PDB file of C-alpha atoms and ligand atoms in Angstrom:
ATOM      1  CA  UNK A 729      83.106  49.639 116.214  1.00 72.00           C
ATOM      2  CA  UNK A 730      79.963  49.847 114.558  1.00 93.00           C
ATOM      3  CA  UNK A 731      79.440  52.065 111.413  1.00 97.00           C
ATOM      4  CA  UNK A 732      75.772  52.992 113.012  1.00 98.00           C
ATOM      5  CA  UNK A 733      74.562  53.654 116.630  1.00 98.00           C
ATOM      6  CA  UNK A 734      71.035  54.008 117.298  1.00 98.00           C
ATOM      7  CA  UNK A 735      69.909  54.958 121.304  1.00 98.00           C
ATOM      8  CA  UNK A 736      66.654  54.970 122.694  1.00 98.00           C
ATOM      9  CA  UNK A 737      65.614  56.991 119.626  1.00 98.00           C
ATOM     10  CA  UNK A 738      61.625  58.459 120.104  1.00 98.00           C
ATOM     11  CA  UNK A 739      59.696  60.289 117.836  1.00 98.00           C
ATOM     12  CA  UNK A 740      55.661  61.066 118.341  1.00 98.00           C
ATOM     13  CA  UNK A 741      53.051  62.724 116.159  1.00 97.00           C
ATOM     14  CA  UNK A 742      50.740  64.358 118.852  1.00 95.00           C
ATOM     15  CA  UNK A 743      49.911  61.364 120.954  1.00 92.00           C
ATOM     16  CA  UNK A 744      51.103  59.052 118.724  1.00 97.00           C
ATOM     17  CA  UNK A 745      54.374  57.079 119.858  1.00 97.00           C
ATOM     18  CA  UNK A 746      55.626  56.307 115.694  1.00 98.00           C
ATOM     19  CA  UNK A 747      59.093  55.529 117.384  1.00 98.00           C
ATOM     20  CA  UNK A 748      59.626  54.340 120.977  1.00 98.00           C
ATOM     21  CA  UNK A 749      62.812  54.359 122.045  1.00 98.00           C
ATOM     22  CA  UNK A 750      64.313  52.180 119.916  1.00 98.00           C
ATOM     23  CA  UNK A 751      68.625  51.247 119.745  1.00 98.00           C
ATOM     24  CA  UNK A 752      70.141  49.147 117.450  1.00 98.00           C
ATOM     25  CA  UNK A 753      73.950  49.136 115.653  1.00 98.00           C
ATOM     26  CA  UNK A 754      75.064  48.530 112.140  1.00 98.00           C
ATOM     27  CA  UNK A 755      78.502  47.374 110.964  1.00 97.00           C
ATOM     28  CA  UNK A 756      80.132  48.479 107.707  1.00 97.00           C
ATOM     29  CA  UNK A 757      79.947  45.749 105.315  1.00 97.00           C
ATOM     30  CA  UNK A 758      76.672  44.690 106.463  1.00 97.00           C
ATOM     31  CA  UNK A 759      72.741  44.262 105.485  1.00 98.00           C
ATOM     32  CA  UNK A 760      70.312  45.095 108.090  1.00 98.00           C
ATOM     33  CA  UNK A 761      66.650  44.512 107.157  1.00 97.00           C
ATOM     34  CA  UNK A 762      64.662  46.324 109.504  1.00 97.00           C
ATOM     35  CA  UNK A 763      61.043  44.664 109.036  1.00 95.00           C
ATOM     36  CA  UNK A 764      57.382  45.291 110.859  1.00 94.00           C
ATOM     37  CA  UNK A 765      53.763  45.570 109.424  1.00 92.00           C
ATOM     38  CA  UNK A 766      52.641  48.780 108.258  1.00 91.00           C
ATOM     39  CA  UNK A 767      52.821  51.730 110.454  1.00 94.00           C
ATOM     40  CA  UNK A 768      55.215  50.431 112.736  1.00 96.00           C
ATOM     41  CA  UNK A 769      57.696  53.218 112.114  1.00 97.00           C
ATOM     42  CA  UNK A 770      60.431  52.082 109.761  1.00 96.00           C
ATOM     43  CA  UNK A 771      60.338  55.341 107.740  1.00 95.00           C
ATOM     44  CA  UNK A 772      60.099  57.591 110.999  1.00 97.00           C
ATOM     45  CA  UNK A 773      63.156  55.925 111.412  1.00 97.00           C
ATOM     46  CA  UNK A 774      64.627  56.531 108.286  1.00 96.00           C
ATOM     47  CA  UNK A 775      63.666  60.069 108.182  1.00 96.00           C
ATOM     48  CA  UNK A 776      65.114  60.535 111.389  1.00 97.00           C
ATOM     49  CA  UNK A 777      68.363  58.885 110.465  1.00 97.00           C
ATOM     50  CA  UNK A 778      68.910  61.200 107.301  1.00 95.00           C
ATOM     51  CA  UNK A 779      67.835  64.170 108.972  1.00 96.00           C
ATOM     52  CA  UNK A 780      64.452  65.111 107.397  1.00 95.00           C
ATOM     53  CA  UNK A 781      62.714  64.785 110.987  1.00 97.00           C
ATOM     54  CA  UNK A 782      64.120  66.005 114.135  1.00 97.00           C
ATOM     55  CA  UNK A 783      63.720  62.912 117.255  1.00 98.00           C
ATOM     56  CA  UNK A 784      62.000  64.266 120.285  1.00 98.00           C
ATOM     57  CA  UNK A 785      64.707  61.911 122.221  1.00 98.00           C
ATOM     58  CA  UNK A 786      67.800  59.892 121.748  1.00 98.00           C
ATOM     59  CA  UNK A 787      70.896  59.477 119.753  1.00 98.00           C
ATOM     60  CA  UNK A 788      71.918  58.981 116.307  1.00 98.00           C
ATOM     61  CA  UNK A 789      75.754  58.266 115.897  1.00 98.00           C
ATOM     62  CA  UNK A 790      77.663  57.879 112.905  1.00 97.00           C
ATOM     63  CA  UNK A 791      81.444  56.424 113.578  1.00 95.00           C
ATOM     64  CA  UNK A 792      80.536  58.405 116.917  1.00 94.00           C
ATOM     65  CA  UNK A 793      79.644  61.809 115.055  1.00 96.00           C
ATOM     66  CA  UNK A 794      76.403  62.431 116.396  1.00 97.00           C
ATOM     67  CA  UNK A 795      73.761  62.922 113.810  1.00 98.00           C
ATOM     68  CA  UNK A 796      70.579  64.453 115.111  1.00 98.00           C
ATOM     69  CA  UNK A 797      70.538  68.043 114.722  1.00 97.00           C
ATOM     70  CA  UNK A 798      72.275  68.179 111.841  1.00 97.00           C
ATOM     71  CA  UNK A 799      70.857  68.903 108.471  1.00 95.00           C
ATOM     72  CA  UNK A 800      70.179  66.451 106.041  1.00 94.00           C
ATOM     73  CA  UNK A 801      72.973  67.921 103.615  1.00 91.00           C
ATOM     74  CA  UNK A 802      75.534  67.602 106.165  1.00 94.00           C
ATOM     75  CA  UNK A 803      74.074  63.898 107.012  1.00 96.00           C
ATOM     76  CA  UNK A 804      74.397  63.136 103.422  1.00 93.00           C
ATOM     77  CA  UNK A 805      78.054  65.118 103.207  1.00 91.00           C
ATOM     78  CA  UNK A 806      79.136  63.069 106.258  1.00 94.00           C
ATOM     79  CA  UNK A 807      78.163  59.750 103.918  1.00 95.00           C
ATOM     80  CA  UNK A 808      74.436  58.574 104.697  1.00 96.00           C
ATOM     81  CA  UNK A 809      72.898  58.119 101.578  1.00 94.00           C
ATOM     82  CA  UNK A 810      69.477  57.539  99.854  1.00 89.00           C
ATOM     83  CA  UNK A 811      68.013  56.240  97.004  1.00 84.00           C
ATOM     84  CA  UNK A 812      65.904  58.545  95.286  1.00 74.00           C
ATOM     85  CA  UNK A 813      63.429  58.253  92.723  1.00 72.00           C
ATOM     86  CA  UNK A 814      64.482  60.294  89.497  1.00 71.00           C
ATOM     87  CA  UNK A 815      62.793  63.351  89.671  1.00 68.00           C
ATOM     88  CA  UNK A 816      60.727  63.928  86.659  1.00 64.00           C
ATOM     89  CA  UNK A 817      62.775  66.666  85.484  1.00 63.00           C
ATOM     90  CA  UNK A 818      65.571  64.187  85.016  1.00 80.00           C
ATOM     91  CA  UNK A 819      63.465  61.400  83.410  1.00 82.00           C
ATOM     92  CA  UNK A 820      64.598  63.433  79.902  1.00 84.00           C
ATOM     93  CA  UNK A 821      68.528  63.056  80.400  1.00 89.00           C
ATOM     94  CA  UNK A 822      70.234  60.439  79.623  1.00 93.00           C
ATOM     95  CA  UNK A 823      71.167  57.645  81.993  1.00 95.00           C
ATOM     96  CA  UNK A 824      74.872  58.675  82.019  1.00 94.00           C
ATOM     97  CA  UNK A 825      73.930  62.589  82.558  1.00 92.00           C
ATOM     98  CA  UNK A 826      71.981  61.595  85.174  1.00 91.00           C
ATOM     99  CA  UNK A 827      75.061  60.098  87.189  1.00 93.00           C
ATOM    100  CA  UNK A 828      77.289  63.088  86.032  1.00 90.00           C
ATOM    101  CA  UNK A 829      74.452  65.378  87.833  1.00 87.00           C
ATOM    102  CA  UNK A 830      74.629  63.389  90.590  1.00 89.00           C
ATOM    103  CA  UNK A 831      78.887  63.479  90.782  1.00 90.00           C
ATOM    104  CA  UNK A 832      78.843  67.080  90.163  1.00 85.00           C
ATOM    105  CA  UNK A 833      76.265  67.857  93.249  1.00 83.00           C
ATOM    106  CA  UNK A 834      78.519  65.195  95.331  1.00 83.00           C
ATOM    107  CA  UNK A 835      81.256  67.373  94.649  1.00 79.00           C
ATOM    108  CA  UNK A 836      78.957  70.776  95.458  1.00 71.00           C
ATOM    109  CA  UNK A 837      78.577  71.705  92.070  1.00 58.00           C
ATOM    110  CA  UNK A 838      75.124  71.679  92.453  1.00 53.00           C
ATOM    111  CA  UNK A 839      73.574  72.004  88.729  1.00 52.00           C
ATOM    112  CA  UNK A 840      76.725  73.274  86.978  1.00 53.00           C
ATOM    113  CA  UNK A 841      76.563  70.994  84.207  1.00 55.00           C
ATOM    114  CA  UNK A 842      79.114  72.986  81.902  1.00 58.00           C
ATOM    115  CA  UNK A 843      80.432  71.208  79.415  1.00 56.00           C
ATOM    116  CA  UNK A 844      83.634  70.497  80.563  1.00 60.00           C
ATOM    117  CA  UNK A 845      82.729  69.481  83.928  1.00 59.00           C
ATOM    118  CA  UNK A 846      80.316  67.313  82.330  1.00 63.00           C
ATOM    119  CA  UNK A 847      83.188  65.572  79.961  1.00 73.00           C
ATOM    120  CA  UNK A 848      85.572  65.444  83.131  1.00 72.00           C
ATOM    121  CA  UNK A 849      82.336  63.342  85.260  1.00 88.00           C
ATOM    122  CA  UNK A 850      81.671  60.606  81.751  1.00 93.00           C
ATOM    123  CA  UNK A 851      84.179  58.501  82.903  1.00 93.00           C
ATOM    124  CA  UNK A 852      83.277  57.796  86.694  1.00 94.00           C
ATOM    125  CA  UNK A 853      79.750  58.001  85.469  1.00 96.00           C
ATOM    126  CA  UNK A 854      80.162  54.721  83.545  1.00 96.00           C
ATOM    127  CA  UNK A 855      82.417  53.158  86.201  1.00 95.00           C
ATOM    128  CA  UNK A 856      79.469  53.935  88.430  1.00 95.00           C
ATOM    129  CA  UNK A 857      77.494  52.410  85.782  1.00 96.00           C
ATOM    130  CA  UNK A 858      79.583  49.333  85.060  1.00 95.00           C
ATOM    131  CA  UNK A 859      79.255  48.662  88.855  1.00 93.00           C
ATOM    132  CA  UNK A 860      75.124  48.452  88.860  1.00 93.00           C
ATOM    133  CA  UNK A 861      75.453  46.594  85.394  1.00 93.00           C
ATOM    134  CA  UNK A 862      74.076  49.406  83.333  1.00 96.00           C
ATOM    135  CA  UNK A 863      76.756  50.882  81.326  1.00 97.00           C
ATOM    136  CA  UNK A 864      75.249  49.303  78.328  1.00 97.00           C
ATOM    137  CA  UNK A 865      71.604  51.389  78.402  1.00 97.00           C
ATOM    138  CA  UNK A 866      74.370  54.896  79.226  1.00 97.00           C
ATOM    139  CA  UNK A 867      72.836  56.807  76.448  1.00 96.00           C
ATOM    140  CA  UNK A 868      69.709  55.746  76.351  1.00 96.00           C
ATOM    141  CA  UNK A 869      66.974  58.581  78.094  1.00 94.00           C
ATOM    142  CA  UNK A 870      65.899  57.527  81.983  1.00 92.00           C
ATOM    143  CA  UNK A 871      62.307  57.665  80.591  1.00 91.00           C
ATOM    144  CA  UNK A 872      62.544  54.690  78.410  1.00 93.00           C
ATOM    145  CA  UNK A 873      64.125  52.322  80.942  1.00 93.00           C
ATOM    146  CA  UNK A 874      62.257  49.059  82.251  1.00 90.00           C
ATOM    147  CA  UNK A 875      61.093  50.132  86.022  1.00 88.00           C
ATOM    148  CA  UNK A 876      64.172  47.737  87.477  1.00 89.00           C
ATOM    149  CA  UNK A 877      66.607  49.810  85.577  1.00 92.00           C
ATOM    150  CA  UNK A 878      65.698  52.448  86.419  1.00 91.00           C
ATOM    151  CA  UNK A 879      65.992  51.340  89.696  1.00 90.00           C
ATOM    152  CA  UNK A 880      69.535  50.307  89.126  1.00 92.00           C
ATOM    153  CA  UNK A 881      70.503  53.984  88.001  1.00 93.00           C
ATOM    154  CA  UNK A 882      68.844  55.211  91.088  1.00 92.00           C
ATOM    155  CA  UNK A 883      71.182  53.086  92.998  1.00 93.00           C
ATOM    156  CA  UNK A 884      74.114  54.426  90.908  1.00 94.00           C
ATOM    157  CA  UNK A 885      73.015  57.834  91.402  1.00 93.00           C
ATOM    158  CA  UNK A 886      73.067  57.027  95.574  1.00 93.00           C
ATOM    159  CA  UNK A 887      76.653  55.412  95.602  1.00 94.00           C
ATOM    160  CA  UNK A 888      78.184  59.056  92.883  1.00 93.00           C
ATOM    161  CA  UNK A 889      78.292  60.808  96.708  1.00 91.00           C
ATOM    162  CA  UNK A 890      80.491  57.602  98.053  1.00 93.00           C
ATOM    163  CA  UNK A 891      78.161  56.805 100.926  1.00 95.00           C
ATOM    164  CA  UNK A 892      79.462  54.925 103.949  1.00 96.00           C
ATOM    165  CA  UNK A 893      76.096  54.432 105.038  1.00 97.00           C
ATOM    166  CA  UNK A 894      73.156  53.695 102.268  1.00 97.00           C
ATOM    167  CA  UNK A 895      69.136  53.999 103.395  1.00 96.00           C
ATOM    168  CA  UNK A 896      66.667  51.880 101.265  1.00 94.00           C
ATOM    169  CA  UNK A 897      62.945  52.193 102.204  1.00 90.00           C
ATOM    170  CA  UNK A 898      61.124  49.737 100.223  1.00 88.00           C
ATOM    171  CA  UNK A 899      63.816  49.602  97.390  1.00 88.00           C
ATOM    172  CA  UNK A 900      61.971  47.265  95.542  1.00 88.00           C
ATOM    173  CA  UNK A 901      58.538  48.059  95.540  1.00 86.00           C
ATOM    174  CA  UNK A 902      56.122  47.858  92.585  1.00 85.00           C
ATOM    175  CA  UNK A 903      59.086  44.991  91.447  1.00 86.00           C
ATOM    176  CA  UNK A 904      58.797  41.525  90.055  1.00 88.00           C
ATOM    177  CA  UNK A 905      60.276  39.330  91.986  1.00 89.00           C
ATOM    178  CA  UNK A 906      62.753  38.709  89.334  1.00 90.00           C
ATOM    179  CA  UNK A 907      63.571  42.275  89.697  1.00 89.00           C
ATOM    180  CA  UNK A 908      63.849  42.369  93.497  1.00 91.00           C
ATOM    181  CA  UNK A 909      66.053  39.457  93.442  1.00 92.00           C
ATOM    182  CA  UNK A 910      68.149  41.487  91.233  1.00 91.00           C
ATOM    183  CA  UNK A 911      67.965  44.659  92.562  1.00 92.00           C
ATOM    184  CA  UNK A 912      68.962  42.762  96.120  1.00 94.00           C
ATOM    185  CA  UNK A 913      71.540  40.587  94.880  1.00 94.00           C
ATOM    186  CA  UNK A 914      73.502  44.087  93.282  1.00 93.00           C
ATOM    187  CA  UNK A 915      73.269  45.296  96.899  1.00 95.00           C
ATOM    188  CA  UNK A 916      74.617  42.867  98.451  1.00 96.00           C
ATOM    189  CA  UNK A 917      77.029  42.348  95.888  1.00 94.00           C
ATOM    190  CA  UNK A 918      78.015  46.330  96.522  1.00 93.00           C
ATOM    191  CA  UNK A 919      78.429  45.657 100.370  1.00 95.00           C
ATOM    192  CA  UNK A 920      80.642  43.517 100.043  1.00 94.00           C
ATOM    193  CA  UNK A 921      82.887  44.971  97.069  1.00 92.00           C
ATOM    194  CA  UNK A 922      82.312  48.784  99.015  1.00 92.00           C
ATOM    195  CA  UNK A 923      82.105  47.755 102.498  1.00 94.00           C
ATOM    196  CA  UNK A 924      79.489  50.095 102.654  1.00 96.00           C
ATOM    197  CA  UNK A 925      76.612  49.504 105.687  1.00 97.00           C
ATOM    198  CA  UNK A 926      73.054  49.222 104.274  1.00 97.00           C
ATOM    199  CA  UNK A 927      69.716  49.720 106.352  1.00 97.00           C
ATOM    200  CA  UNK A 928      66.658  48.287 104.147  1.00 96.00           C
ATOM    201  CA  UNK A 929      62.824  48.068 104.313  1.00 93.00           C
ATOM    202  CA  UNK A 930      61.383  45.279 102.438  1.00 90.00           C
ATOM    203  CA  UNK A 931      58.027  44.039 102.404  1.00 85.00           C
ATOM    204  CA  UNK A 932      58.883  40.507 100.705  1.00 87.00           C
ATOM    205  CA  UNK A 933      59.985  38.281 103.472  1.00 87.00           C
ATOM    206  CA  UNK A 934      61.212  35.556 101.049  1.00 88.00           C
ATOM    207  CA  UNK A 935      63.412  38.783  99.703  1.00 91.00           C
ATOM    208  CA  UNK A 936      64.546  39.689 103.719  1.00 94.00           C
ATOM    209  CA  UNK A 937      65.475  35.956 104.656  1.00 94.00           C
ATOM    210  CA  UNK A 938      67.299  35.544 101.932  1.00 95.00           C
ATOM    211  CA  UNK A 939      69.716  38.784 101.534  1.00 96.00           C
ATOM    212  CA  UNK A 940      69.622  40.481 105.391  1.00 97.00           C
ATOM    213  CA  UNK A 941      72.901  39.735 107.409  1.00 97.00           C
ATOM    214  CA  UNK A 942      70.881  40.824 110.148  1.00 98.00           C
ATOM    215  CA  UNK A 943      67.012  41.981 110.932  1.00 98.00           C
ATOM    216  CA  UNK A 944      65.083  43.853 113.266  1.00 97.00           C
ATOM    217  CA  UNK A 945      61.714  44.127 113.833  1.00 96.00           C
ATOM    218  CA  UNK A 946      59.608  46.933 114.525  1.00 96.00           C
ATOM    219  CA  UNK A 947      55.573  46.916 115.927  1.00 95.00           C
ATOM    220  CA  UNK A 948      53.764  50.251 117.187  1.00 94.00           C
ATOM    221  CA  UNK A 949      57.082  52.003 117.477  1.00 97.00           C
ATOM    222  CA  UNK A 950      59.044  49.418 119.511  1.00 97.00           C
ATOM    223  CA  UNK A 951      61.770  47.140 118.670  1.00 97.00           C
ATOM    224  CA  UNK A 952      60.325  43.311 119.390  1.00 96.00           C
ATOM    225  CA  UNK A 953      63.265  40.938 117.734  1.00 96.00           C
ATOM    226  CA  UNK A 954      66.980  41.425 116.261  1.00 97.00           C
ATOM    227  CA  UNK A 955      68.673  38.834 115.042  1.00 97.00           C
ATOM    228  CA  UNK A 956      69.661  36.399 112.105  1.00 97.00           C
ATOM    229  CA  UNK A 957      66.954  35.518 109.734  1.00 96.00           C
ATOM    230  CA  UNK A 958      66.710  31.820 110.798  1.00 94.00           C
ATOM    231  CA  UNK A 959      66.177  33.605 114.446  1.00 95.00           C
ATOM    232  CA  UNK A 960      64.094  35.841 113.375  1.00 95.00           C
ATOM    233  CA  UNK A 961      61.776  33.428 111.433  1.00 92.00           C
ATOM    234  CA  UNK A 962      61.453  31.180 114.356  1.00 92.00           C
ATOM    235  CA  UNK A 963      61.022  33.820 116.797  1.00 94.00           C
ATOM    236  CA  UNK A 964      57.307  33.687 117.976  1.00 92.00           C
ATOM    237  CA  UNK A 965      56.720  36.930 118.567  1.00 91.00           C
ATOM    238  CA  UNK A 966      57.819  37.775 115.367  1.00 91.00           C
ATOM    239  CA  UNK A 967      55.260  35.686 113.698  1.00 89.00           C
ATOM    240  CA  UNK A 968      52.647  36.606 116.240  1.00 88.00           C
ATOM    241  CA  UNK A 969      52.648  40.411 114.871  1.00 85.00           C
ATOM    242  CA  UNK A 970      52.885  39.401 111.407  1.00 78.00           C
ATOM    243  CA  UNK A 971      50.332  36.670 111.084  1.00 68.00           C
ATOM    244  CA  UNK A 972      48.232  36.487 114.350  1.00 67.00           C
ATOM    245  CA  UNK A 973      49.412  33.287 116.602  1.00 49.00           C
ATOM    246  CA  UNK A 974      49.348  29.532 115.017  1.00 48.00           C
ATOM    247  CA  UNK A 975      50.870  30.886 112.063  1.00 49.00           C
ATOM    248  CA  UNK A 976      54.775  30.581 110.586  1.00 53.00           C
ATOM    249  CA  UNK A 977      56.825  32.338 108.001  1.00 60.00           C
ATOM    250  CA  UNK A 978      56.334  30.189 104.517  1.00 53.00           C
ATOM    251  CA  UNK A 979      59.150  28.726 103.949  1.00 51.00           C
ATOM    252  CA  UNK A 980      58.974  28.971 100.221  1.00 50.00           C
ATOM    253  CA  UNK A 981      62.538  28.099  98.262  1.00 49.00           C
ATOM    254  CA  UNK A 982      64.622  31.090  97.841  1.00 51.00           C
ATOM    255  CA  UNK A 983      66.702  32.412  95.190  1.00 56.00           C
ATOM    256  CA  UNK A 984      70.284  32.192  96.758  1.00 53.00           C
ATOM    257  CA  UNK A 985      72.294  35.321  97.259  1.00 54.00           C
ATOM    258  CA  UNK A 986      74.943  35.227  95.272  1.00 50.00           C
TER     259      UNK A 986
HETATM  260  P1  ADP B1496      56.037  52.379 108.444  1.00 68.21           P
HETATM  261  O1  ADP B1496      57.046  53.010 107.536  1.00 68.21           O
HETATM  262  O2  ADP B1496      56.615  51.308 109.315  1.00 68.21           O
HETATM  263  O3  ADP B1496      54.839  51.880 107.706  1.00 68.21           O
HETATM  264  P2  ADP B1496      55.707  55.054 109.521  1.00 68.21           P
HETATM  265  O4  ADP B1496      57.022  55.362 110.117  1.00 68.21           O
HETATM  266  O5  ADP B1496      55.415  55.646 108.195  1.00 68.21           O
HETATM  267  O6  ADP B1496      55.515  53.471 109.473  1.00 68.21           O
HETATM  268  O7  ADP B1496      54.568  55.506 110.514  1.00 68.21           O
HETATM  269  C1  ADP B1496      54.579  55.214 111.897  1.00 68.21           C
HETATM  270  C2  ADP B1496      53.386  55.878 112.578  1.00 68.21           C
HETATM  271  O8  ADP B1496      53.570  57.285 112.574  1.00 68.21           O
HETATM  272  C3  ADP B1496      52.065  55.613 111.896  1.00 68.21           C
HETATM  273  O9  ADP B1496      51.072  55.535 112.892  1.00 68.21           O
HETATM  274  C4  ADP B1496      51.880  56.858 111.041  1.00 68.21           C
HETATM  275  O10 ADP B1496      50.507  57.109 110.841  1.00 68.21           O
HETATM  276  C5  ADP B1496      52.522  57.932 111.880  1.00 68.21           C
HETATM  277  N1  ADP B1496      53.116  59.001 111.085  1.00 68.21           N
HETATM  278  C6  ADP B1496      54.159  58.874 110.230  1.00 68.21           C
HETATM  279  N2  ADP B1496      54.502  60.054 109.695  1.00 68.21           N
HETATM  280  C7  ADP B1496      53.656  60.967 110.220  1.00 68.21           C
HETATM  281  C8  ADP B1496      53.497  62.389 110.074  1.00 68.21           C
HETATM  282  N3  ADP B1496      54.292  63.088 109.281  1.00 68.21           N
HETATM  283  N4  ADP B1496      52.515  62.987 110.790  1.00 68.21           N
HETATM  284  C9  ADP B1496      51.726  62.275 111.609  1.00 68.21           C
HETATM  285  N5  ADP B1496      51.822  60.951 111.806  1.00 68.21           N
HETATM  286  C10 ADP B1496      52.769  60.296 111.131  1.00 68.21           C
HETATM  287 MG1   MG B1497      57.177  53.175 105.472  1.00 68.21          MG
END
């Protein structure tokens, strides 16, 4: 059974059709890219997954709880997660505190950073840290980190609530591509050690060939292509929406997942 089920999902703003009834599944243990130029709808999508916008139409299921009309707390309590980018306040703590904040509100101790409940949290913190390969920069303030590590915590700070499912939109923008390779390779790396189900948006199609189990593509709301990436890169319409017709996916060496 899949982790996620997606039917006929719609969502307009006024006349505009962002989502048009779109369906598609997602196993635990897998990558799903879901691609498609700008505007087609991924984070409509997204938003409507983790519950910050309510569909006009359609079904969100997770392991066959349905999903839309609850809030995005409970989404997140039932295991859909999100990276988020460190609030500001935050930037000032340490990396470690910032995963202890982040265990303590996964446990609904939302901002209760006693002392004791902070010392009891260290531990899992740097397991959580270990896992994202940051446990060495633990004491060192979020504000001083290179923009990939912080990245990295961010990604730490997702898995403290023990998501089954984990939303990335555009995970690795403003990276390298030394950095998104990273960044990528840690996910997949975490899918497979976690068996957790992850639904990305990437703009780097050398980074989506190379990682995504699975893609789908989006354009003006609808859902054109599914399938593996050597499917998906073949697929003509595919390559019609992204480069006008004639024109094919580079097919630039990748760095191989590892
Ligand atoms: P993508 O993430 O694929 O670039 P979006 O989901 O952000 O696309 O947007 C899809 C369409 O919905 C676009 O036409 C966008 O202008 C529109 N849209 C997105 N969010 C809103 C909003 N809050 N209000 C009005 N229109 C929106
Ligand atoms: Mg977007």
């Amino acid at each position: 059974m899949s982790l996620l089920t997606v039917r006929d999902l719609s969502k307009s703003f006024g006349g505009n059709r962002a989502v048009d009834g779109i369906g598609f599944q997602l196993a635990a243990g897998e990558l799903l890219a879901l691609i498609g130029p700008n505007g087609a709808g991924k984070s409509t999508t997204f938003n409507m997954v983790n519950g910050q916008l309510r569909p006009d139409g359609g079904s969100i299921t997770l392991d066959g709880h349905e999903l839309i009309g609850r809030k995005p707390r409970e989404i997140w309590k039932l295991g859909v997660g999100r990276t988020f980018q460190i609030a500001e306040t935050f930037a000032s703590l340490t990396v470690v505190e910032n995963v202890q904040m982040a265990l303590l509100s996964a446990d609904g101790r939302v901002f209760s950073m006693t002392r004791r409940a902070a010392a009891h949290k260290r531990s899992e913190a740097l397991a959580l840290l270990q896992q994202v390969g940051m446990a060495a920069q633990a004491e060192r303030p979020c504000s001083v980190l290179a923009y990939g590590d912080v990245k990295r915590v961010e990604l730490a700070i997702a898995l403290a609530n023990a998501p089954r499912l984990l939303l990335m939109d555009e995970p690795t923008a403003g990276m390298a591509p030394k950095e998104r390779n990273e960044l990528m390779a840690l996910t997949r790396q975490l899918v497979q050690q976690r068996g957790l189900g992850v639904l990305f948006t990437e703009h780097s199609m050398d980074v989506v060939f190379a990682y995504a189990d699975r893609i789908i593509v989006l354009a003006r709301g609808r859902l054109i292509a599914e399938g593996r990436p050597a499917e998906i890169r073949e697929n003509p319409l595919v390559q019609e929406v992204y480069f006008g017709s004639g024109k094919t996916f580079e097919r630039k060496p990748v760095v191989t997942p590892a």
